[in-house]
CSV table of C-alpha atoms in Angstrom, one decimal:
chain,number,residue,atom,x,y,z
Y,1,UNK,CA,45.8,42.2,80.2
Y,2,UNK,CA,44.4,40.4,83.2
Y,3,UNK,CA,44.2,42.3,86.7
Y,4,UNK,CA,47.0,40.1,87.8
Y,5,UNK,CA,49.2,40.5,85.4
Y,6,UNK,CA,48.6,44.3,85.9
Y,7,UNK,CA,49.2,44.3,89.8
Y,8,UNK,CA,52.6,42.4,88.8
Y,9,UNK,CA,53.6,45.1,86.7
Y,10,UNK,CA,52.8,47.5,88.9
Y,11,UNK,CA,55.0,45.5,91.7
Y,12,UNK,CA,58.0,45.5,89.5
Y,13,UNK,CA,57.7,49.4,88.8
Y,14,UNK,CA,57.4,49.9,92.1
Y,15,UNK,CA,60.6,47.9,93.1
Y,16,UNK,CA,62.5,49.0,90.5
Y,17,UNK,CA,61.9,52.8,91.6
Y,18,UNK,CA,62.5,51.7,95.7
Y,19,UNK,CA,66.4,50.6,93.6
Y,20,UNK,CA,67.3,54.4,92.6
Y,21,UNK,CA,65.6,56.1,94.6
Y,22,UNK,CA,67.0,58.6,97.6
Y,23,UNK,CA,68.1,56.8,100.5
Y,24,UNK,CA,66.7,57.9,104.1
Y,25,UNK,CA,69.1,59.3,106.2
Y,26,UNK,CA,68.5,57.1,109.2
Y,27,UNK,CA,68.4,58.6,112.2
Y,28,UNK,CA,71.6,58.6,113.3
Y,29,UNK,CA,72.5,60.8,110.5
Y,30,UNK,CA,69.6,62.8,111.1
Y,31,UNK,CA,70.8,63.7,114.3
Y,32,UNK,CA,74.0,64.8,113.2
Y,33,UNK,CA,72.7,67.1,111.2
Y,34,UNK,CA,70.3,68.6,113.5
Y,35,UNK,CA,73.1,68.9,115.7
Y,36,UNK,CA,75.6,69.8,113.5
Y,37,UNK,CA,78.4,67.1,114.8
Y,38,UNK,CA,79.7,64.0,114.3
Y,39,UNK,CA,80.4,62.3,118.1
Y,40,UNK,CA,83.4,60.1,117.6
Y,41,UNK,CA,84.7,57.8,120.1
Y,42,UNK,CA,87.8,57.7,120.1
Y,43,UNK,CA,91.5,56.5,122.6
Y,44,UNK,CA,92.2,58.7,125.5
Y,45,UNK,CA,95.8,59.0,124.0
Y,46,UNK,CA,97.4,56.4,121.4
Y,47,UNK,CA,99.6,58.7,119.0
Y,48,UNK,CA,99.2,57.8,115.4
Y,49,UNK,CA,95.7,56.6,116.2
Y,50,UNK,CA,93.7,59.1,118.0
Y,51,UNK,CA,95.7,62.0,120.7
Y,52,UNK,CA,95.3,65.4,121.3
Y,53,UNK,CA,97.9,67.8,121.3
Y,54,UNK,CA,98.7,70.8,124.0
Y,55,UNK,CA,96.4,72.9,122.0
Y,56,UNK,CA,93.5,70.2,121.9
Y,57,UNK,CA,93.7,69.3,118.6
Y,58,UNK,CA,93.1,65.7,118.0
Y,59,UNK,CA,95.1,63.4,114.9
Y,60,UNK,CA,95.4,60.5,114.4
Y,61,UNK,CA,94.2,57.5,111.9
Y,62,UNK,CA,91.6,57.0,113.5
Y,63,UNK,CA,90.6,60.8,114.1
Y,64,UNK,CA,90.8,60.7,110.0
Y,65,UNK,CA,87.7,58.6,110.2
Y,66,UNK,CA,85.6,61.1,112.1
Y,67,UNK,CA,86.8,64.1,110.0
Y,68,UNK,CA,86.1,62.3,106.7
Y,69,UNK,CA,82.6,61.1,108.3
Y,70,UNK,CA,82.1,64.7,109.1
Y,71,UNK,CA,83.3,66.9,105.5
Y,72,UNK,CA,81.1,64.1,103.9
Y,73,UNK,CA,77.8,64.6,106.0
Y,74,UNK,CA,78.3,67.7,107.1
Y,75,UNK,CA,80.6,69.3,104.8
Y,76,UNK,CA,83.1,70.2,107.4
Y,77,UNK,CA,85.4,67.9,108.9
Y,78,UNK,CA,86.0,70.2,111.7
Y,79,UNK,CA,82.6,69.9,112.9
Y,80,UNK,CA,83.5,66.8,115.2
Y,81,UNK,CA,83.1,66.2,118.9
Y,82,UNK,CA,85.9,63.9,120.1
Y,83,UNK,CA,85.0,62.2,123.5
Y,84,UNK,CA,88.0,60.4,124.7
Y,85,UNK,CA,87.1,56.3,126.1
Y,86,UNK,CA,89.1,54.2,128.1
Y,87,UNK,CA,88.8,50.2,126.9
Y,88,UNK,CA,86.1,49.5,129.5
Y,89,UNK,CA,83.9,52.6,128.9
Y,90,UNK,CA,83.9,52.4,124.9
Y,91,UNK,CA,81.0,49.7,124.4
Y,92,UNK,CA,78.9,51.4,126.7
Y,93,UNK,CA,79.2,55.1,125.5
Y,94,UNK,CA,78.2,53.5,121.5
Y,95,UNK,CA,75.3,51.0,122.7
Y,96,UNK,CA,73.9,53.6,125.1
Y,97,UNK,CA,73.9,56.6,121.9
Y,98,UNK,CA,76.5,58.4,124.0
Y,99,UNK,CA,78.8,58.7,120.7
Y,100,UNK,CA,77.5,58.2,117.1
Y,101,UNK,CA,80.8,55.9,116.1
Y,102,UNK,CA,83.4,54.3,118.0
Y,103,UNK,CA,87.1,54.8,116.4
Y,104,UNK,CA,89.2,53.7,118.8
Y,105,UNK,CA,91.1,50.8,117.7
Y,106,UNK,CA,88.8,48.0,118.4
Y,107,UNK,CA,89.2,44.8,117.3
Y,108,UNK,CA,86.8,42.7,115.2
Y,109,UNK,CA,86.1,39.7,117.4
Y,110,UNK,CA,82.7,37.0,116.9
Y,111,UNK,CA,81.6,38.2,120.5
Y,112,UNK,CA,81.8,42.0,119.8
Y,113,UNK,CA,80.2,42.1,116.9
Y,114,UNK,CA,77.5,39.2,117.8
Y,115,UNK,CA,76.6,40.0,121.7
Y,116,UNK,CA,76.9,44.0,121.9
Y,117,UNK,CA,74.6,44.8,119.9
Y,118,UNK,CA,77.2,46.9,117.3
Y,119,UNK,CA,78.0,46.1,113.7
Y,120,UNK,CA,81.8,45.9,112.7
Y,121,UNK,CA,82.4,48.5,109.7
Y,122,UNK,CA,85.9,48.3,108.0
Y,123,UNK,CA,89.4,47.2,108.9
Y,124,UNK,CA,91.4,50.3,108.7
Y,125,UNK,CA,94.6,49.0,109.9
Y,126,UNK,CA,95.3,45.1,110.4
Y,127,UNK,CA,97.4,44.5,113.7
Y,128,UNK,CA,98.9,41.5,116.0
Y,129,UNK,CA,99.6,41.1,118.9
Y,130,UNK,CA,103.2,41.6,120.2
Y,131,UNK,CA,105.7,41.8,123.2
Y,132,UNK,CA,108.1,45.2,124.0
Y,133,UNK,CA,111.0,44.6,126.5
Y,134,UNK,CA,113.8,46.1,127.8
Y,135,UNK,CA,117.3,45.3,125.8
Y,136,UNK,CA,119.0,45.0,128.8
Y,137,UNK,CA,116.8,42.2,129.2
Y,138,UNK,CA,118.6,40.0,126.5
Y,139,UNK,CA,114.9,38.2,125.7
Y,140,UNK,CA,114.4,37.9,121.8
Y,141,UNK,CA,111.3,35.7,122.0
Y,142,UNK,CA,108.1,36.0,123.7
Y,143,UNK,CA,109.0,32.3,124.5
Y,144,UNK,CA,111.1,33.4,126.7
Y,145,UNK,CA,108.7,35.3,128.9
Y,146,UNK,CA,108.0,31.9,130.7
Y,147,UNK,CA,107.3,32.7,134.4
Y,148,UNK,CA,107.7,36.8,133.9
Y,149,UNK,CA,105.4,39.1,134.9
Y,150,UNK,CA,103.6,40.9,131.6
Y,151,UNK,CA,101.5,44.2,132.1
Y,152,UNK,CA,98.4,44.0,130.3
Y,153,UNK,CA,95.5,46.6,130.2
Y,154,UNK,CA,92.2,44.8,131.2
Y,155,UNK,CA,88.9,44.9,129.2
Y,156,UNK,CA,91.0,44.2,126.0
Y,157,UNK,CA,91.1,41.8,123.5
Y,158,UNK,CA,95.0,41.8,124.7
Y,159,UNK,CA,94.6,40.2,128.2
Y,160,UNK,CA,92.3,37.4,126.9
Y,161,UNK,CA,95.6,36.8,123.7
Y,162,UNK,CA,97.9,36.5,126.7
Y,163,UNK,CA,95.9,33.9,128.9
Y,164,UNK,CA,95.0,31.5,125.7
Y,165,UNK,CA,99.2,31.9,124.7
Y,166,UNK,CA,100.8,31.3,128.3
Y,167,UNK,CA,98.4,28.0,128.5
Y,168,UNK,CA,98.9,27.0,125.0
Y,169,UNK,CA,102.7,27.2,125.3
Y,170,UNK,CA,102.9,26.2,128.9
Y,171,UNK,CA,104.8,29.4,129.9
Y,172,UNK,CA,102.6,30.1,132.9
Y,173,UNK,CA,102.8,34.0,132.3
Y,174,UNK,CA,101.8,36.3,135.4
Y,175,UNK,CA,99.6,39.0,133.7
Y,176,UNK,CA,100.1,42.4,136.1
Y,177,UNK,CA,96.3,43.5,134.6
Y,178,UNK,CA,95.8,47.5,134.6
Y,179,UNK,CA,92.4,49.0,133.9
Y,180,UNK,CA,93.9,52.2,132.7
Y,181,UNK,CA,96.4,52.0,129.4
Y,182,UNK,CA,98.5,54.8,131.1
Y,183,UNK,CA,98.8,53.0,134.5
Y,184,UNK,CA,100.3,49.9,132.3
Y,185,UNK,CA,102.7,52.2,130.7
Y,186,UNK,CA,103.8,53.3,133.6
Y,187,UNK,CA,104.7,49.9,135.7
Y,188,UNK,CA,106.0,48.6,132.8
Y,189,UNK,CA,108.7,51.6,132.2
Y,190,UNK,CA,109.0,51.7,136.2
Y,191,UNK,CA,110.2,47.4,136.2
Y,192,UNK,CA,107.1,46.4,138.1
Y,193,UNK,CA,106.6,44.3,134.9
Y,194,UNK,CA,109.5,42.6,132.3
Y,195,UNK,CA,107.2,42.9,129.2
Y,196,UNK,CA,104.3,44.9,128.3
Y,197,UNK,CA,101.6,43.7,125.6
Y,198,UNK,CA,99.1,45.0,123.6
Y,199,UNK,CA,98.9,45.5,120.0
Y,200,UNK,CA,102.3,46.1,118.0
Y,201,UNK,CA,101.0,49.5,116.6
Y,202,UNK,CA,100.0,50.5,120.5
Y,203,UNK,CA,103.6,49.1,121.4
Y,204,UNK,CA,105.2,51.5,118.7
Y,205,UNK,CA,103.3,54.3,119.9
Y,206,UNK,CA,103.9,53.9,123.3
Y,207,UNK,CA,107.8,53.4,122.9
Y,208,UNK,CA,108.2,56.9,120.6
Y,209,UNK,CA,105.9,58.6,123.4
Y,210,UNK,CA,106.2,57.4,126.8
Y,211,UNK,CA,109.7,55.8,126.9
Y,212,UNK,CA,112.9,58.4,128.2
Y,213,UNK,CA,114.9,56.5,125.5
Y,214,UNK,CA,113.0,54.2,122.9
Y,215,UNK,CA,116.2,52.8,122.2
Y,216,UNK,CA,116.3,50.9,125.5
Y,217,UNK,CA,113.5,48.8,124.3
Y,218,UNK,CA,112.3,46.5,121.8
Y,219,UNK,CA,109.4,44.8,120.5
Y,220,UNK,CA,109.4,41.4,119.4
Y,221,UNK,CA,109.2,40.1,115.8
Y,222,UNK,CA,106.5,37.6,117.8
Y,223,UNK,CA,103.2,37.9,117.4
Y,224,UNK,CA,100.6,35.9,119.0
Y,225,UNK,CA,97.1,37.0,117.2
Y,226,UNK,CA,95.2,38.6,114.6
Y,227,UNK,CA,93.8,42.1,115.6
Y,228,UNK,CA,91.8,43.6,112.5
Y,229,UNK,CA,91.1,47.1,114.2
Y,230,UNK,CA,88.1,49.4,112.5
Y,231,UNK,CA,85.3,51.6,113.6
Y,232,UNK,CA,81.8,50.2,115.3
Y,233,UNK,CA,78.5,51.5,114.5
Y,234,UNK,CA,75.1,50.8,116.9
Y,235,UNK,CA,72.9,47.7,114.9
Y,236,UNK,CA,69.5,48.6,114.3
Y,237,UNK,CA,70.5,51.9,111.9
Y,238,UNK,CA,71.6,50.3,108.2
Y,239,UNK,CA,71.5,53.9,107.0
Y,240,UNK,CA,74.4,55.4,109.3
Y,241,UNK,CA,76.1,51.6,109.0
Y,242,UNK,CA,76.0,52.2,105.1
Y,243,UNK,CA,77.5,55.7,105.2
Y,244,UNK,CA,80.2,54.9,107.2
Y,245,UNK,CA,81.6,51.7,105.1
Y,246,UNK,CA,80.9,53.6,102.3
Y,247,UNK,CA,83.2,56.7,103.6
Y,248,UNK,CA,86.0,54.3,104.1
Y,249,UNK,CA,85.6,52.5,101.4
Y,250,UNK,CA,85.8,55.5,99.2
Y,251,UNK,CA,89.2,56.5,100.6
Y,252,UNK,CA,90.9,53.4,99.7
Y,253,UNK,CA,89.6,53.5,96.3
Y,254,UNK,CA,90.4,57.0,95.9
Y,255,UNK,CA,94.0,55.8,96.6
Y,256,UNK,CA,93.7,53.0,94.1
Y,257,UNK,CA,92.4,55.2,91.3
Y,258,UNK,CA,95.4,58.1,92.2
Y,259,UNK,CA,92.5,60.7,93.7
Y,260,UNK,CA,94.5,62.7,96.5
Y,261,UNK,CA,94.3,66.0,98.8
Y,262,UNK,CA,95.9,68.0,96.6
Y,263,UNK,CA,94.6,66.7,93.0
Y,264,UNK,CA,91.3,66.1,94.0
Y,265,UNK,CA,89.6,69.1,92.6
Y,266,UNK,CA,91.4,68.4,89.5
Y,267,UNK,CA,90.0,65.4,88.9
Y,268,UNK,CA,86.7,66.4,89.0
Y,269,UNK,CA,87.6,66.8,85.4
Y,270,UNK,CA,88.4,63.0,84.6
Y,271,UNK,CA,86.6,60.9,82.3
Y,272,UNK,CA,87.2,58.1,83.9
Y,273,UNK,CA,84.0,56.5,85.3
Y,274,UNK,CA,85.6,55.0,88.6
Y,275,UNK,CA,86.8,58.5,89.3
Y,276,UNK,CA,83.8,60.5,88.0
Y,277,UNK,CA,81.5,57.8,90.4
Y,278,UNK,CA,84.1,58.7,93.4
Y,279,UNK,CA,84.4,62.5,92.5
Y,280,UNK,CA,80.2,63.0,91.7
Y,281,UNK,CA,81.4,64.4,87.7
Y,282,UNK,CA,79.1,64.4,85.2
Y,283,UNK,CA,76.0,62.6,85.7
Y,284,UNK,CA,76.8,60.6,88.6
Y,285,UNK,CA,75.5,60.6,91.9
Y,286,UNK,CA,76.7,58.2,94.7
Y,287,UNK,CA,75.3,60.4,97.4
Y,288,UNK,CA,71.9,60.3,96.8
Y,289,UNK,CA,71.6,56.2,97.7
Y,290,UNK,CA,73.6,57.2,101.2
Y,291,UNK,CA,71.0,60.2,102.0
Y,292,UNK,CA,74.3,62.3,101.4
Y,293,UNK,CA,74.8,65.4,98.1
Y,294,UNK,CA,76.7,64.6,95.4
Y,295,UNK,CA,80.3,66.0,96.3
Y,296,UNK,CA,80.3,63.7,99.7
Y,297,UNK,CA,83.0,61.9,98.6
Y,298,UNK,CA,85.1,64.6,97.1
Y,299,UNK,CA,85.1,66.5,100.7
Y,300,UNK,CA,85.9,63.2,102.5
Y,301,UNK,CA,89.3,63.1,100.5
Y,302,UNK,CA,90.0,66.6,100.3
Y,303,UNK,CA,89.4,66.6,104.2
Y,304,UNK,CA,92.2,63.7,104.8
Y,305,UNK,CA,93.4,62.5,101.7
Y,306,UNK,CA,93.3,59.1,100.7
Y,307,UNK,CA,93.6,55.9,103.2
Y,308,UNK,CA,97.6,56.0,101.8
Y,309,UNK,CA,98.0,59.3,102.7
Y,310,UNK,CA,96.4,59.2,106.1
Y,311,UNK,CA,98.7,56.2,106.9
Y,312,UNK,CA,102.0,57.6,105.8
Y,313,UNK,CA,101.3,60.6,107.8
Y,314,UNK,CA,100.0,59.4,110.9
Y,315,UNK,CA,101.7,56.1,111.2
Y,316,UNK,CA,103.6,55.3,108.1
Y,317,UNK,CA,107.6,55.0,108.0
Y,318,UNK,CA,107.9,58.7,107.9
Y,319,UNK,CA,105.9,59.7,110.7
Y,320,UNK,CA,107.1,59.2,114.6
Y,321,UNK,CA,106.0,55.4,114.9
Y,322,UNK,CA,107.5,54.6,111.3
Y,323,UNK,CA,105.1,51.7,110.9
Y,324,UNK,CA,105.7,49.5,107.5
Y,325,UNK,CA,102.9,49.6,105.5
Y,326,UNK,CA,102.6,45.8,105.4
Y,327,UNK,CA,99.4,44.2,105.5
Y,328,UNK,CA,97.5,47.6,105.5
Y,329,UNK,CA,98.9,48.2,101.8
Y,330,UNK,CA,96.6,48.1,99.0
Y,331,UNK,CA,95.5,44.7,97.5
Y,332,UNK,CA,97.1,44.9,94.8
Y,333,UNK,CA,100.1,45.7,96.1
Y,334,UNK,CA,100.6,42.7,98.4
Y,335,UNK,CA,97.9,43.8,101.2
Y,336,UNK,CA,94.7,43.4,102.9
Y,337,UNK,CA,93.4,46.2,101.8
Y,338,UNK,CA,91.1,45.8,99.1
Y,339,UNK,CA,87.6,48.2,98.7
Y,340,UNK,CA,84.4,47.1,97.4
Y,341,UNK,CA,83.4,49.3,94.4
Y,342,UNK,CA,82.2,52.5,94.9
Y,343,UNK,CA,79.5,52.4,92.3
């Protein structure tokens, strides 16, 4: 065998070893661990998303996120540090390392993922745009609105929807623009404004919690944009990028395969391979590729249950914003939501 042929060999071996090996934990996940929390980004108060009770105890969907982050690194989902952003603060805290994720329901946009230095990780709930009114207004279309003031929160994705729909419809909208989500609330339920906008999952939400009587309002069956909301990571650490998608992932194929809070633990027992990958049974061993242990996916589940379980409780038709599970239903069920393989 000729020298070259033996270096070529020796190239392959190498590469094919560099495939199964261990993952580094990058060192965003390093610092977790040395720390011993996950800093999550997160609303300053959007119920069924991320808010805090009177004891200080944050829920939410996307508080789900940073607890299933944290039982899978750090094998205790309790072990989070919540630091509340408004929409103008929330770039800033993740590019500056203030907060190791954003979760604050953040839309996926060309410019926010391209110019701010952050990567986009998974949709966790797709979301449009919408109008909420007051019945006693007798509007039924955001057509309607033409002329009206709207309040709008700025630094959002929302007041940019409302200045491209007013011009493309001609409705010459007067946007009454708020930097604070409360202070929008507010002079829309006080008549300053005759609609409010944001997204329709935000309108619920604020209807079941800030409203004297949701019944006196309503939100429109319009909606004016695509708003596919998910968690943002800091670019330049693939590792912590990789464990995140891979965490969310994992909960949506745990609801495809029937893996749940309560059965999870039993099915550590399955011979199915999709479930022993998911689960770390027998021989398999998803976590070492992520820099995580082998149970990391189990405790992600157990933590929060599957992504169906976190959306019926926190924003599903039974909870208090009774949400439709809609888009955000499971591929092959008629949604959007559709995992790649955990495997």
């Amino acid at each position: 065998m000729t020298l070259k042929s033996l270096k070529t060999l020796a190239l392959v071996a190498a590469m094919g070893a560099a495939l199964v090996a261990p993952a580094h934990a990058g060192k965003t996940l390093d610092g977790i661990k040395a720390r011993g929390q996950v800093v999550c980004g997160v609303n300053t108060g959007l119920a069924g998303f991320a808010a805090a009770d009177s004891a200080g105890k944050w829920s939410g969907l996307d508080v789900d996120v940073c607890r299933a982050l944290a039982a899978a690194t750090l094998s205790d989902p309790e072990k989070v540090k919540y630091v509340p952003l408004n929409a103008q603060q929330r770039f800033t805290a993740l590019q500056s390392g203030e907060v190791d994720i954003l979760a604050r329901n953040t839309t996926f946009t060309l410019t926010r993922d391209a110019s701010l230095g952050m990567h986009d990780t998974v949709t966790n709930y797709y979301d449009g745009q919408g109008f909420m009114v007051t019945v006693k207004s007798k509007i039924k279309s955001a057509k309607q609105l033409k002329g009206q003031t709207v309040c709008v929160q700025s630094g959002t994705t929302t007041e940019k929807n409302l200045t491209d729909y007013s011009k493309a419809n001609g409705l010459g909208i007067k946007p009454v623009v708020f930097e604070k989500l409360e202070a929008a609330e507010n002079a829309y339920f006080t008549g300053r404004c005759v609609a409010y906008t944001t997204d329709a999952s935000g309108l619920a939400s604020t209807r079941g919690k800030v409203a004297k009587d949701p019944k006196e309002h309503v939100i429109l069956a319009d909606l004016i944009s695509k708003e596919p909301l998910g968690p943002m990571v800091r670019r330049g650490d693939d590792e912590w990028f990789a464990v995140v998608k891979w965490v969310m992932y994992g909960l949506l194929e745990a609801e495809e395969y029937g893996v749940t809070q309560a059965n999870v633990e039993q099915m550590k027992a399955s011979t199915d391979p999709v479930i022993q990958r998911l689960l770390g049974g027998g021989n398999e061993d998803t976590g070492k590729l992520l820099g995580l242990d082998k149970a990391w996916l189990a405790r992600a589940i157990k933590a929060t249950g599957n992504y169906g379980e976190s959306f019926e409780r926190n924003v599903g038709p039974k909870s208090a914003l009774g949400l439709p599970r809609g888009l955000n239903n499971l591929w092959n069920k008629g949604g959007l939501m559709y995992a790649y393989p955990v495997r």
